[in-house]
Short mmCIF file of C-alpha atoms and ligand atoms in Angstrom, two decimals:
data_model
loop_
_atom_site.label_atom_id
_atom_site.label_comp_id
_atom_site.label_asym_id
_atom_site.label_seq_id
_atom_site.Cartn_x
_atom_site.Cartn_y
_atom_site.Cartn_z
CA MET D 75 -3.16 16.00 -14.88
CA ASN D 76 -0.58 18.69 -15.20
CA ASN D 77 2.55 18.51 -13.12
CA ILE D 78 1.50 15.70 -10.94
CA GLN D 79 4.83 14.15 -10.91
CA SER D 80 6.63 17.52 -10.21
CA TYR D 81 4.10 18.45 -7.57
CA ILE D 82 4.94 15.04 -5.97
CA LYS D 83 8.65 15.60 -6.12
CA GLN D 84 8.47 19.04 -4.62
CA HIS D 85 6.03 18.06 -1.84
CA LYS D 86 7.33 14.53 -1.24
CA ASP D 87 9.00 15.24 2.18
CA ARG D 88 5.82 16.99 3.54
CA PHE D 89 3.80 14.28 2.37
CA LEU D 90 5.91 11.79 4.24
CA ASN D 91 6.23 13.84 7.42
CA GLU D 92 2.50 14.52 7.60
CA LEU D 93 1.78 10.81 7.39
CA ILE D 94 4.37 10.08 9.90
CA GLU D 95 2.67 12.51 12.43
CA LEU D 96 -0.68 10.78 11.91
CA LEU D 97 0.99 7.41 12.47
CA LYS D 98 2.42 8.54 15.79
CA ILE D 99 -1.12 8.65 17.32
CA PRO D 100 -2.08 5.09 18.59
CA SER D 101 -5.50 4.88 17.29
CA ILE D 102 -6.41 1.47 18.51
CA SER D 103 -10.12 0.98 18.27
CA ALA D 104 -10.26 -2.23 19.94
CA ASP D 105 -8.66 -1.25 23.13
CA SER D 106 -10.58 1.33 25.34
CA ALA D 107 -7.55 2.66 26.96
CA TYR D 108 -6.75 4.50 23.62
CA LYS D 109 -10.02 6.26 23.42
CA ASN D 110 -8.48 9.80 23.47
CA ASP D 111 -5.94 8.87 20.69
CA VAL D 112 -8.68 7.47 18.46
CA LEU D 113 -10.50 10.89 19.10
CA LYS D 114 -7.56 12.95 18.60
CA THR D 115 -7.01 11.23 15.33
CA SER D 116 -10.54 12.12 13.98
CA GLU D 117 -9.53 15.76 14.77
CA ALA D 118 -6.19 15.55 12.77
CA ILE D 119 -8.09 13.95 9.84
CA LYS D 120 -10.64 16.89 10.00
CA ILE D 121 -7.86 19.35 9.75
CA SER D 122 -6.10 17.67 6.93
CA LEU D 123 -9.21 17.54 4.91
CA GLU D 124 -9.93 21.18 5.42
CA LYS D 125 -6.32 21.83 4.35
CA ALA D 126 -6.69 19.75 1.32
CA GLY D 127 -9.44 21.90 0.02
CA CYS D 128 -12.74 20.42 1.37
CA ASP D 129 -15.47 23.16 1.79
CA SER D 130 -16.95 21.72 4.71
CA VAL D 131 -15.55 19.07 7.14
CA GLU D 132 -17.53 17.72 10.27
CA ILE D 133 -17.07 15.27 12.84
CA CYS D 134 -19.96 13.13 12.96
CA LYS D 135 -20.85 11.59 16.47
CA THR D 136 -21.95 8.09 16.68
CA ASP D 137 -22.55 5.62 19.39
CA GLY D 138 -18.87 4.70 19.13
CA TYR D 139 -15.92 6.45 17.42
CA PRO D 140 -17.11 9.45 15.19
CA ILE D 141 -16.89 9.42 11.49
CA VAL D 142 -14.98 12.35 9.71
CA TYR D 143 -16.96 13.64 6.81
CA GLY D 144 -15.86 16.26 4.28
CA GLU D 145 -16.96 17.25 0.86
CA LYS D 146 -16.03 19.65 -2.00
CA ILE D 147 -19.08 20.13 -4.42
CA ILE D 148 -18.06 22.19 -7.53
CA ASP D 149 -21.04 21.36 -9.74
CA LYS D 150 -24.26 19.48 -9.06
CA ASN D 151 -24.21 18.26 -12.71
CA LEU D 152 -20.96 16.70 -12.40
CA PRO D 153 -20.25 13.21 -10.89
CA THR D 154 -19.52 12.64 -7.27
CA VAL D 155 -16.72 10.38 -6.01
CA LEU D 156 -17.14 9.20 -2.35
CA VAL D 157 -13.84 8.14 -0.82
CA TYR D 158 -13.99 5.84 2.14
CA GLY D 159 -11.23 4.81 4.43
CA HIS D 160 -10.45 4.21 8.25
CA TYR D 161 -8.39 5.77 10.78
CA ASP D 162 -8.40 3.18 13.40
CA VAL D 163 -5.74 0.59 13.50
CA GLN D 164 -5.23 -3.05 14.86
CA PRO D 165 -3.69 -3.53 18.22
CA PRO D 166 0.28 -3.76 17.69
CA ASP D 167 0.91 -6.74 19.85
CA PRO D 168 3.23 -8.82 20.16
CA LEU D 169 5.02 -5.87 20.89
CA ASP D 170 8.55 -7.51 21.32
CA LEU D 171 8.55 -8.73 17.60
CA TRP D 172 8.59 -5.12 16.31
CA THR D 173 12.07 -4.03 15.33
CA SER D 174 11.11 -0.33 16.00
CA PRO D 175 8.13 0.80 18.17
CA PRO D 176 4.86 0.65 16.20
CA PHE D 177 4.07 4.28 17.05
CA GLU D 178 7.32 5.66 16.32
CA PRO D 179 7.34 5.66 12.53
CA VAL D 180 10.71 5.32 10.73
CA ILE D 181 11.60 4.79 7.06
CA LYS D 182 13.67 1.64 6.72
CA LYS D 183 14.71 -0.34 3.53
CA THR D 184 13.32 -3.54 2.63
CA ASP D 185 14.10 -6.22 -0.05
CA LEU D 186 11.10 -5.15 -1.97
CA HIS D 187 11.11 -1.52 -1.16
CA ARG D 188 14.23 0.14 -2.67
CA ASP D 189 13.13 3.65 -1.66
CA GLY D 190 12.37 2.22 1.78
CA ALA D 191 9.07 1.76 3.69
CA ILE D 192 7.35 3.39 6.40
CA PHE D 193 7.41 1.06 9.52
CA ALA D 194 4.31 1.73 11.88
CA ARG D 195 0.96 0.33 12.88
CA GLY D 196 -1.49 1.51 10.37
CA ALA D 197 1.07 2.62 7.75
CA CYS D 198 -0.50 0.43 5.25
CA ASP D 199 -3.79 -0.40 6.86
CA ASP D 200 -5.18 2.12 6.42
CA LYS D 201 -3.64 5.44 7.32
CA GLY D 202 -1.03 5.54 4.53
CA GLN D 203 -3.39 4.32 2.07
CA MET D 204 -6.32 6.74 3.20
CA TYR D 205 -3.92 9.72 3.36
CA MET D 206 -3.03 9.19 -0.37
CA HIS D 207 -6.45 10.32 -1.08
CA VAL D 208 -6.09 13.46 1.04
CA LYS D 209 -2.96 14.38 -0.79
CA ALA D 210 -4.41 13.59 -4.18
CA LEU D 211 -7.31 15.91 -3.28
CA GLU D 212 -4.68 18.61 -2.18
CA PHE D 213 -2.95 18.34 -5.58
CA MET D 214 -6.19 18.62 -7.52
CA THR D 215 -7.69 21.52 -5.62
CA SER D 216 -4.38 23.58 -5.31
CA THR D 217 -3.74 23.21 -9.07
CA ASN D 218 -7.28 23.85 -10.12
CA GLN D 219 -7.69 20.33 -11.58
CA LEU D 220 -10.45 18.73 -9.56
CA PRO D 221 -12.72 17.47 -12.26
CA CYS D 222 -15.91 16.45 -10.32
CA ASN D 223 -17.37 16.50 -6.82
CA VAL D 224 -15.83 14.47 -3.77
CA LYS D 225 -17.03 13.38 -0.62
CA PHE D 226 -14.85 11.94 2.07
CA MET D 227 -16.05 9.58 4.75
CA ILE D 228 -13.29 8.17 7.04
CA GLU D 229 -14.30 6.02 10.12
CA GLY D 230 -12.64 4.93 13.30
CA GLU D 231 -14.37 1.56 13.83
CA GLU D 232 -13.48 -0.46 10.80
CA GLU D 233 -11.08 -2.81 12.72
CA VAL D 234 -13.96 -3.62 15.17
CA GLY D 235 -16.60 -4.33 12.55
CA SER D 236 -18.06 -0.82 11.57
CA SER D 237 -21.24 -1.28 13.27
CA ASN D 238 -21.97 2.43 13.79
CA LEU D 239 -20.92 3.24 10.31
CA SER D 240 -23.82 1.06 9.07
CA VAL D 241 -26.32 3.06 11.03
CA PHE D 242 -24.71 6.38 9.71
CA VAL D 243 -25.08 5.15 6.18
CA LYS D 244 -28.59 4.14 6.54
CA ASN D 245 -29.48 7.47 8.05
CA ASN D 246 -27.56 9.67 5.63
CA GLN D 247 -28.44 8.43 2.29
CA GLU D 248 -28.93 11.73 0.63
CA LYS D 249 -25.82 13.31 2.13
CA LEU D 250 -23.69 10.39 0.88
CA LYS D 251 -25.26 10.18 -2.51
CA ASN D 252 -22.50 9.36 -5.06
CA ASP D 253 -21.72 7.95 -8.47
CA VAL D 254 -18.95 5.63 -7.41
CA ILE D 255 -17.23 4.76 -4.11
CA LEU D 256 -13.37 4.69 -4.03
CA ILE D 257 -11.39 2.73 -1.34
CA SER D 258 -7.63 2.08 -0.99
CA ASP D 259 -7.62 -0.59 1.88
CA THR D 260 -6.38 -3.46 -0.02
CA GLY D 261 -3.41 -4.54 -1.99
CA MET D 262 -1.90 -5.17 -5.47
CA ILE D 263 0.16 -8.08 -6.73
CA ALA D 264 3.63 -6.38 -7.02
CA ASN D 265 5.14 -3.08 -7.69
CA ASN D 266 5.63 -4.09 -11.24
CA VAL D 267 2.47 -6.03 -11.54
CA PRO D 268 -0.31 -3.52 -10.65
CA SER D 269 -3.68 -5.12 -10.03
CA ILE D 270 -7.16 -3.99 -9.01
CA THR D 271 -9.03 -5.80 -6.30
CA THR D 272 -12.51 -7.04 -7.72
CA GLY D 273 -13.67 -9.07 -4.88
CA LEU D 274 -13.70 -9.23 -1.02
CA ARG D 275 -14.62 -12.12 1.10
CA GLY D 276 -17.42 -12.02 3.56
CA LEU D 277 -16.70 -12.79 7.23
CA SER D 278 -18.36 -14.66 10.10
CA TYR D 279 -16.67 -14.24 13.42
CA VAL D 280 -17.61 -16.33 16.55
CA GLU D 281 -16.37 -17.11 19.87
CA VAL D 282 -16.95 -20.58 21.45
CA GLU D 283 -17.09 -21.57 24.99
CA VAL D 284 -16.78 -25.24 26.34
CA THR D 285 -17.72 -25.71 30.00
CA GLY D 286 -16.93 -29.03 31.82
CA PRO D 287 -16.75 -29.28 35.68
CA ASN D 288 -17.83 -26.34 37.70
CA ARG D 289 -14.36 -25.73 38.85
CA ASP D 290 -10.64 -26.35 37.77
CA LEU D 291 -9.72 -30.01 39.16
CA HIS D 292 -6.63 -31.87 40.01
CA SER D 293 -5.73 -33.73 36.84
CA GLY D 294 -4.82 -36.70 38.73
CA LEU D 295 -7.66 -37.07 41.02
CA TYR D 296 -10.16 -36.41 38.22
CA GLY D 297 -8.23 -37.00 34.98
CA GLY D 298 -9.70 -39.67 32.82
CA ALA D 299 -13.06 -39.55 34.56
CA VAL D 300 -14.56 -36.32 33.45
CA ALA D 301 -14.56 -34.51 30.17
CA ASN D 302 -11.61 -32.16 29.75
CA PRO D 303 -12.98 -28.92 28.11
CA ILE D 304 -9.75 -28.27 26.33
CA ASN D 305 -9.42 -31.91 24.77
CA VAL D 306 -13.09 -31.70 23.86
CA LEU D 307 -12.78 -28.30 22.37
CA THR D 308 -9.72 -29.40 20.28
CA LYS D 309 -11.24 -32.61 19.09
CA MET D 310 -14.55 -30.46 18.21
CA ILE D 311 -12.61 -28.10 16.16
CA ALA D 312 -10.43 -30.64 14.47
CA SER D 313 -13.62 -32.22 13.21
CA LEU D 314 -14.72 -29.23 11.33
CA HIS D 315 -12.51 -29.97 8.38
CA ASP D 316 -12.21 -33.49 6.80
CA GLU D 317 -9.20 -35.14 5.20
CA ASN D 318 -9.41 -33.03 1.94
CA ASN D 319 -9.63 -29.95 4.29
CA HIS D 320 -13.40 -29.38 3.25
CA ILE D 321 -15.40 -27.72 6.10
CA THR D 322 -17.72 -30.35 7.51
CA ILE D 323 -20.62 -27.95 8.74
CA PRO D 324 -23.74 -29.12 7.05
CA GLY D 325 -25.03 -26.58 4.38
CA PHE D 326 -21.88 -24.60 4.50
CA TYR D 327 -21.07 -25.06 0.74
CA ASP D 328 -24.86 -24.88 -0.37
CA LYS D 329 -24.75 -21.31 -1.68
CA VAL D 330 -21.09 -20.95 -2.84
CA GLU D 331 -20.59 -19.48 -6.16
CA GLU D 332 -18.52 -22.12 -8.18
CA LEU D 333 -16.35 -20.61 -10.77
CA SER D 334 -16.38 -21.78 -14.30
CA LYS D 335 -13.35 -23.61 -15.75
CA ASP D 336 -12.77 -20.50 -17.92
CA GLU D 337 -13.06 -18.04 -14.84
CA ARG D 338 -10.40 -20.29 -12.96
CA ALA D 339 -8.10 -20.48 -16.03
CA GLU D 340 -8.13 -16.64 -16.17
CA MET D 341 -7.50 -16.26 -12.70
CA ALA D 342 -4.38 -18.67 -13.02
CA LYS D 343 -2.98 -16.15 -15.55
CA ALA D 344 -2.03 -13.81 -12.59
CA PRO D 345 1.78 -14.02 -12.01
CA PHE D 346 2.40 -16.02 -8.88
CA SER D 347 5.59 -17.86 -7.70
CA LEU D 348 4.74 -20.70 -5.25
CA ASP D 349 8.37 -20.91 -4.22
CA ALA D 350 8.62 -17.30 -3.44
CA TYR D 351 5.42 -17.66 -1.51
CA LYS D 352 6.71 -20.26 0.56
CA LYS D 353 10.14 -18.74 0.99
CA ALA D 354 8.43 -15.44 2.35
CA LEU D 355 6.74 -17.41 5.00
CA ASP D 356 9.34 -19.86 5.90
CA ILE D 357 7.13 -22.98 5.23
CA ASP D 358 8.10 -26.11 3.27
CA ALA D 359 4.58 -26.80 1.74
CA VAL D 360 1.38 -24.77 1.42
CA TYR D 361 -1.75 -26.29 2.88
CA GLY D 362 -5.39 -26.24 2.09
CA GLU D 363 -8.52 -27.43 0.46
CA ALA D 364 -7.79 -30.22 -2.03
CA GLU D 365 -8.43 -29.47 -5.75
CA TYR D 366 -7.75 -25.76 -5.42
CA THR D 367 -4.84 -23.67 -5.98
CA THR D 368 -3.10 -21.48 -3.43
CA ASN D 369 -4.75 -18.35 -5.15
CA GLU D 370 -8.12 -19.92 -5.31
CA ARG D 371 -7.92 -21.04 -1.70
CA ASN D 372 -7.37 -17.54 -0.41
CA SER D 373 -10.01 -15.74 -2.68
CA ILE D 374 -12.73 -17.68 -4.19
CA ARG D 375 -13.14 -20.32 -1.47
CA PRO D 376 -14.69 -20.09 1.93
CA THR D 377 -12.39 -21.04 4.91
CA LEU D 378 -12.64 -21.57 8.66
CA ASP D 379 -9.73 -20.79 10.99
CA VAL D 380 -9.03 -20.64 14.65
CA ASN D 381 -7.79 -17.14 15.44
CA GLY D 382 -7.06 -17.83 19.16
CA ILE D 383 -7.69 -20.58 21.83
CA TRP D 384 -7.10 -20.62 25.52
CA GLY D 385 -7.76 -22.20 28.79
CA GLY D 386 -6.21 -23.88 31.64
CA TYR D 387 -2.63 -23.10 32.86
CA ILE D 388 -0.32 -21.22 30.80
CA GLY D 389 2.00 -19.64 33.42
CA GLU D 390 5.49 -20.63 34.02
CA GLY D 391 6.34 -24.23 34.88
CA ALA D 392 3.75 -27.10 35.25
CA LYS D 393 0.44 -27.03 37.05
CA THR D 394 -1.70 -30.29 37.01
CA VAL D 395 -5.02 -29.18 36.28
CA ILE D 396 -8.20 -29.85 34.22
CA ALA D 397 -9.66 -26.66 33.45
CA SER D 398 -13.35 -25.89 34.06
CA LYS D 399 -13.55 -23.90 30.67
CA ALA D 400 -11.82 -23.62 27.31
CA TYR D 401 -12.34 -21.04 24.57
CA ALA D 402 -11.73 -20.25 21.01
CA LYS D 403 -12.20 -17.55 18.60
CA ILE D 404 -13.24 -18.75 15.09
CA SER D 405 -13.36 -16.69 11.76
CA MET D 406 -14.89 -17.96 8.66
CA ARG D 407 -14.22 -16.18 5.39
CA LEU D 408 -17.13 -16.38 3.04
CA VAL D 409 -17.52 -16.03 -0.72
CA PRO D 410 -20.37 -14.31 -2.72
CA HIS D 411 -24.04 -15.66 -2.16
CA GLN D 412 -23.05 -17.09 1.26
CA ASP D 413 -25.05 -15.24 3.80
CA TRP D 414 -22.94 -14.36 6.89
CA LYS D 415 -26.04 -14.43 9.13
CA GLU D 416 -26.96 -17.88 7.83
CA ILE D 417 -23.58 -19.37 8.10
CA THR D 418 -23.14 -18.18 11.65
CA GLN D 419 -26.35 -20.02 12.40
CA LEU D 420 -25.19 -23.13 10.57
CA PHE D 421 -22.15 -23.04 12.57
CA LYS D 422 -23.78 -22.56 15.94
CA ASP D 423 -26.21 -25.39 15.31
CA HIS D 424 -23.44 -27.77 14.07
CA PHE D 425 -20.99 -26.93 16.96
CA GLU D 426 -23.61 -27.36 19.72
CA SER D 427 -24.72 -30.64 17.90
CA ILE D 428 -21.31 -32.27 18.17
CA ALA D 429 -20.67 -31.44 21.78
CA PRO D 430 -20.17 -34.65 23.69
CA GLU D 431 -22.14 -35.53 26.79
CA GLY D 432 -20.30 -34.07 29.99
CA VAL D 433 -19.67 -30.55 28.58
CA LYS D 434 -21.85 -27.45 27.81
CA VAL D 435 -21.21 -25.32 24.73
CA LYS D 436 -21.89 -21.81 24.04
CA VAL D 437 -21.49 -20.03 20.56
CA LYS D 438 -21.43 -16.26 20.84
CA PRO D 439 -21.63 -14.43 17.36
CA HIS D 440 -19.32 -11.42 17.23
CA HIS D 441 -19.57 -9.64 13.72
CA GLY D 442 -19.78 -10.35 10.22
CA GLY D 443 -20.41 -9.00 6.65
CA GLN D 444 -21.13 -10.06 3.29
CA GLY D 445 -18.61 -10.72 0.44
CA TYR D 446 -18.30 -8.47 -2.66
CA VAL D 447 -17.61 -8.56 -6.28
CA THR D 448 -17.27 -5.66 -8.48
CA PRO D 449 -17.72 -5.97 -12.33
CA ILE D 450 -14.84 -5.14 -14.45
CA ASN D 451 -16.89 -3.24 -17.07
CA SER D 452 -18.37 -0.62 -14.92
CA VAL D 453 -17.40 3.07 -15.65
CA GLY D 454 -15.38 3.04 -12.37
CA TYR D 455 -13.54 -0.17 -13.11
CA VAL D 456 -12.46 1.22 -16.60
CA ALA D 457 -11.49 4.71 -15.26
CA ALA D 458 -9.37 2.86 -12.54
CA SER D 459 -7.85 0.63 -15.13
CA LYS D 460 -6.89 3.59 -17.24
CA ALA D 461 -5.59 5.49 -14.43
CA TYR D 462 -3.11 2.63 -13.65
CA GLU D 463 -2.15 2.29 -17.29
CA THR D 464 -1.27 5.86 -17.19
CA THR D 465 1.00 5.82 -14.11
CA PHE D 466 2.34 2.33 -14.28
CA GLY D 467 2.45 1.76 -17.92
CA LYS D 468 0.72 -1.43 -17.60
CA THR D 469 -2.78 -2.60 -17.67
CA PRO D 470 -3.66 -3.70 -14.18
CA ILE D 471 -4.90 -7.27 -13.44
CA PRO D 472 -8.36 -7.69 -11.83
CA GLN D 473 -7.88 -9.92 -8.78
CA ARG D 474 -10.21 -11.08 -6.10
CA SER D 475 -8.88 -10.53 -2.36
CA GLY D 476 -9.13 -12.93 0.65
CA GLY D 477 -9.65 -10.09 3.14
CA SER D 478 -12.97 -8.40 4.08
CA ILE D 479 -14.18 -5.00 4.15
CA PRO D 480 -17.87 -5.70 5.33
CA ILE D 481 -19.17 -2.35 4.94
CA VAL D 482 -18.82 -2.46 0.94
CA SER D 483 -21.83 -4.83 0.53
CA LEU D 484 -23.60 -2.48 2.61
CA PHE D 485 -22.76 0.43 0.52
CA GLU D 486 -23.91 -1.29 -2.46
CA GLN D 487 -27.35 -2.13 -0.83
CA GLU D 488 -27.79 1.43 0.90
CA LEU D 489 -26.33 3.65 -1.70
CA LYS D 490 -26.75 1.76 -4.85
CA SER D 491 -23.24 2.36 -6.03
CA LYS D 492 -20.34 0.21 -7.11
CA THR D 493 -17.04 0.25 -5.07
CA ILE D 494 -13.66 0.55 -6.65
CA LEU D 495 -10.82 -1.01 -4.67
CA MET D 496 -7.54 0.62 -5.67
CA GLY D 497 -5.09 -0.95 -2.96
CA PHE D 498 -1.40 -0.12 -3.39
CA GLY D 499 -0.10 -2.16 -0.41
CA LEU D 500 1.63 -5.52 -0.75
CA ASP D 501 0.79 -8.75 0.94
CA SER D 502 4.12 -8.72 2.41
CA ASP D 503 3.57 -5.39 4.13
CA ALA D 504 2.50 -7.16 7.22
CA ILE D 505 -0.91 -5.64 8.08
CA HIS D 506 -2.16 -6.63 11.40
CA SER D 507 1.31 -8.23 11.97
CA PRO D 508 4.42 -7.01 13.77
CA ASN D 509 6.37 -4.69 11.48
CA GLU D 510 3.69 -3.31 9.42
CA HIS D 511 5.13 -1.11 6.73
CA PHE D 512 3.97 0.74 3.44
CA GLY D 513 6.46 1.40 0.65
CA VAL D 514 7.43 5.06 0.07
CA TRP D 515 7.24 4.40 -3.48
CA ASN D 516 3.75 2.87 -3.16
CA TYR D 517 2.46 5.77 -1.08
CA LEU D 518 3.68 8.24 -3.69
CA LYS D 519 2.57 6.18 -6.62
CA GLY D 520 -0.99 5.95 -4.99
CA ILE D 521 -0.94 9.89 -4.88
CA GLU D 522 -0.05 10.04 -8.39
CA THR D 523 -2.61 7.54 -9.68
CA ILE D 524 -5.76 8.66 -7.75
CA PRO D 525 -6.11 12.14 -9.69
CA TYR D 526 -6.20 10.14 -12.93
CA PHE D 527 -9.02 8.18 -11.62
CA TYR D 528 -11.19 11.31 -11.07
CA LYS D 529 -10.15 12.52 -14.48
CA TYR D 530 -11.20 9.36 -16.46
CA PHE D 531 -14.26 8.80 -14.34
CA THR D 532 -15.62 12.32 -15.09
CA GLU D 533 -14.76 11.77 -18.84
CA LEU D 534 -16.21 8.45 -19.13
CA SER D 535 -19.39 9.39 -17.19
CA LYS D 536 -20.19 12.10 -19.78
N1 BES K 675 -8.04 -3.39 5.02
C1 BES K 675 -8.42 -4.69 5.76
C2 BES K 675 -9.07 -5.61 4.69
C3 BES K 675 -8.00 -6.06 3.59
C4 BES K 675 -6.79 -6.17 3.44
C5 BES K 675 -8.77 -6.57 2.28
C6 BES K 675 -6.05 -6.48 2.50
C7 BES K 675 -8.06 -6.93 1.17
C8 BES K 675 -6.58 -6.84 1.28
C9 BES K 675 -9.51 -4.36 6.79
O1 BES K 675 -8.91 -3.25 7.64
C10 BES K 675 -9.55 -5.68 7.69
O2 BES K 675 -8.58 -5.98 8.32
N2 BES K 675 -10.61 -6.13 7.68
C11 BES K 675 -10.84 -7.26 8.76
C12 BES K 675 -12.24 -7.53 8.81
C13 BES K 675 -12.88 -6.52 9.88
C14 BES K 675 -14.41 -6.77 10.11
C15 BES K 675 -12.20 -6.52 11.26
C16 BES K 675 -10.25 -8.67 8.11
O3 BES K 675 -10.34 -8.78 6.85
O4 BES K 675 -10.06 -9.30 8.79
MN1 MN K 676 -8.14 -1.63 6.56
MN1 MN K 677 -7.40 -4.12 8.94
#
């Protein structure tokens, strides 16, 4: 790739400013109050793809937010890379914990980012990482170095489960035909320890409701004589893990893929400092399933976590009340071979079965998806690995991530192609948290590395 470094140097300020403009639009897919902003973001992506050299770009309507689709086909006999990303973002709350407003992007220094990082909701997940691909395309088209065909599919509903994208993919197999899918929506170990994400966990997300008496009651008059839904719910939730932090739902582990000793030893070679990990989170000890390391607990093992719990009186002061209802939102992260629909059913059956007399329990499944593992001997992986070697000067480490991008397994099922996850974010970038940010260096390094993927993928596909 001729002149990639000088091209980036020359256009760096514009690359940053364009991303900053995109980050100013609050494209929060979960909150319908932001509908116009989400739609406005899709328009902005369309324009950016046109400017970057796509021949045709369309905004494809769905039952929810639209999918922006663009392509540049230079020769039908050459391979085709399909880039996927998302333009929607998580809600920014709690707002008071942000050191600068979430939709007023600013570049600030951090301990890990010597050239600074852009602070804004979506900076890393996923606007910043998605936009690296747009700028990489701009570089390749404007310097006549695009070596193969490219298709872009950028959705606006990733953070709410991608249900309309599933329909779109099933209905557009021919249009989306490709040789490899490329995504930057994950992370890497550290700026001096490049890694490629080889696995994503699956997900089952449910909401539970426990109902006791038909109305809120005086906790003195009735306390002790009727089931308190909050007491019951917390007890039920506590029983979902045993003393070794194994999940107690019958059948939950039946299909879990157990890694061999060798595979676990290989994983353990990735650089990791438990002290730094604890320090970064201000905790004095880690916590989790017995017999597994921290890196295993958050990647190759399934988990169950309460994401939110509410009920009763939470206003100022005290109110003596036994609530009629209590609720919780629970996520289960799954590993290869666990089927999310089956796990959801196992959860539902078990949770209903452990409800004591005196309460009614409802389990509402939300959304979910299968896990994914990509082989490290595919043409796509080898091309990605060579790309990192070229720009980082180091061979990247394959690493499974704990996060989920449920649509990836559907891509494999429907489009029959492998996904390569070239993430350039860091775990400390605070995605989904207050003060999300993305390193300026990481953003530019991504733009530099991506064109090499195209080059090597095309060469290796011959
Ligand atoms: N980009 C993340 C997933 C991710 C982040 C994977 C870092 C690996 C490393 C994605 O936007 C996300 O947040 N996914 C959700 C699931 C989705 C169904 C809402 C998640 O993992 O909670
Ligand atoms: Mn994402
Ligand atoms: Mn996300």
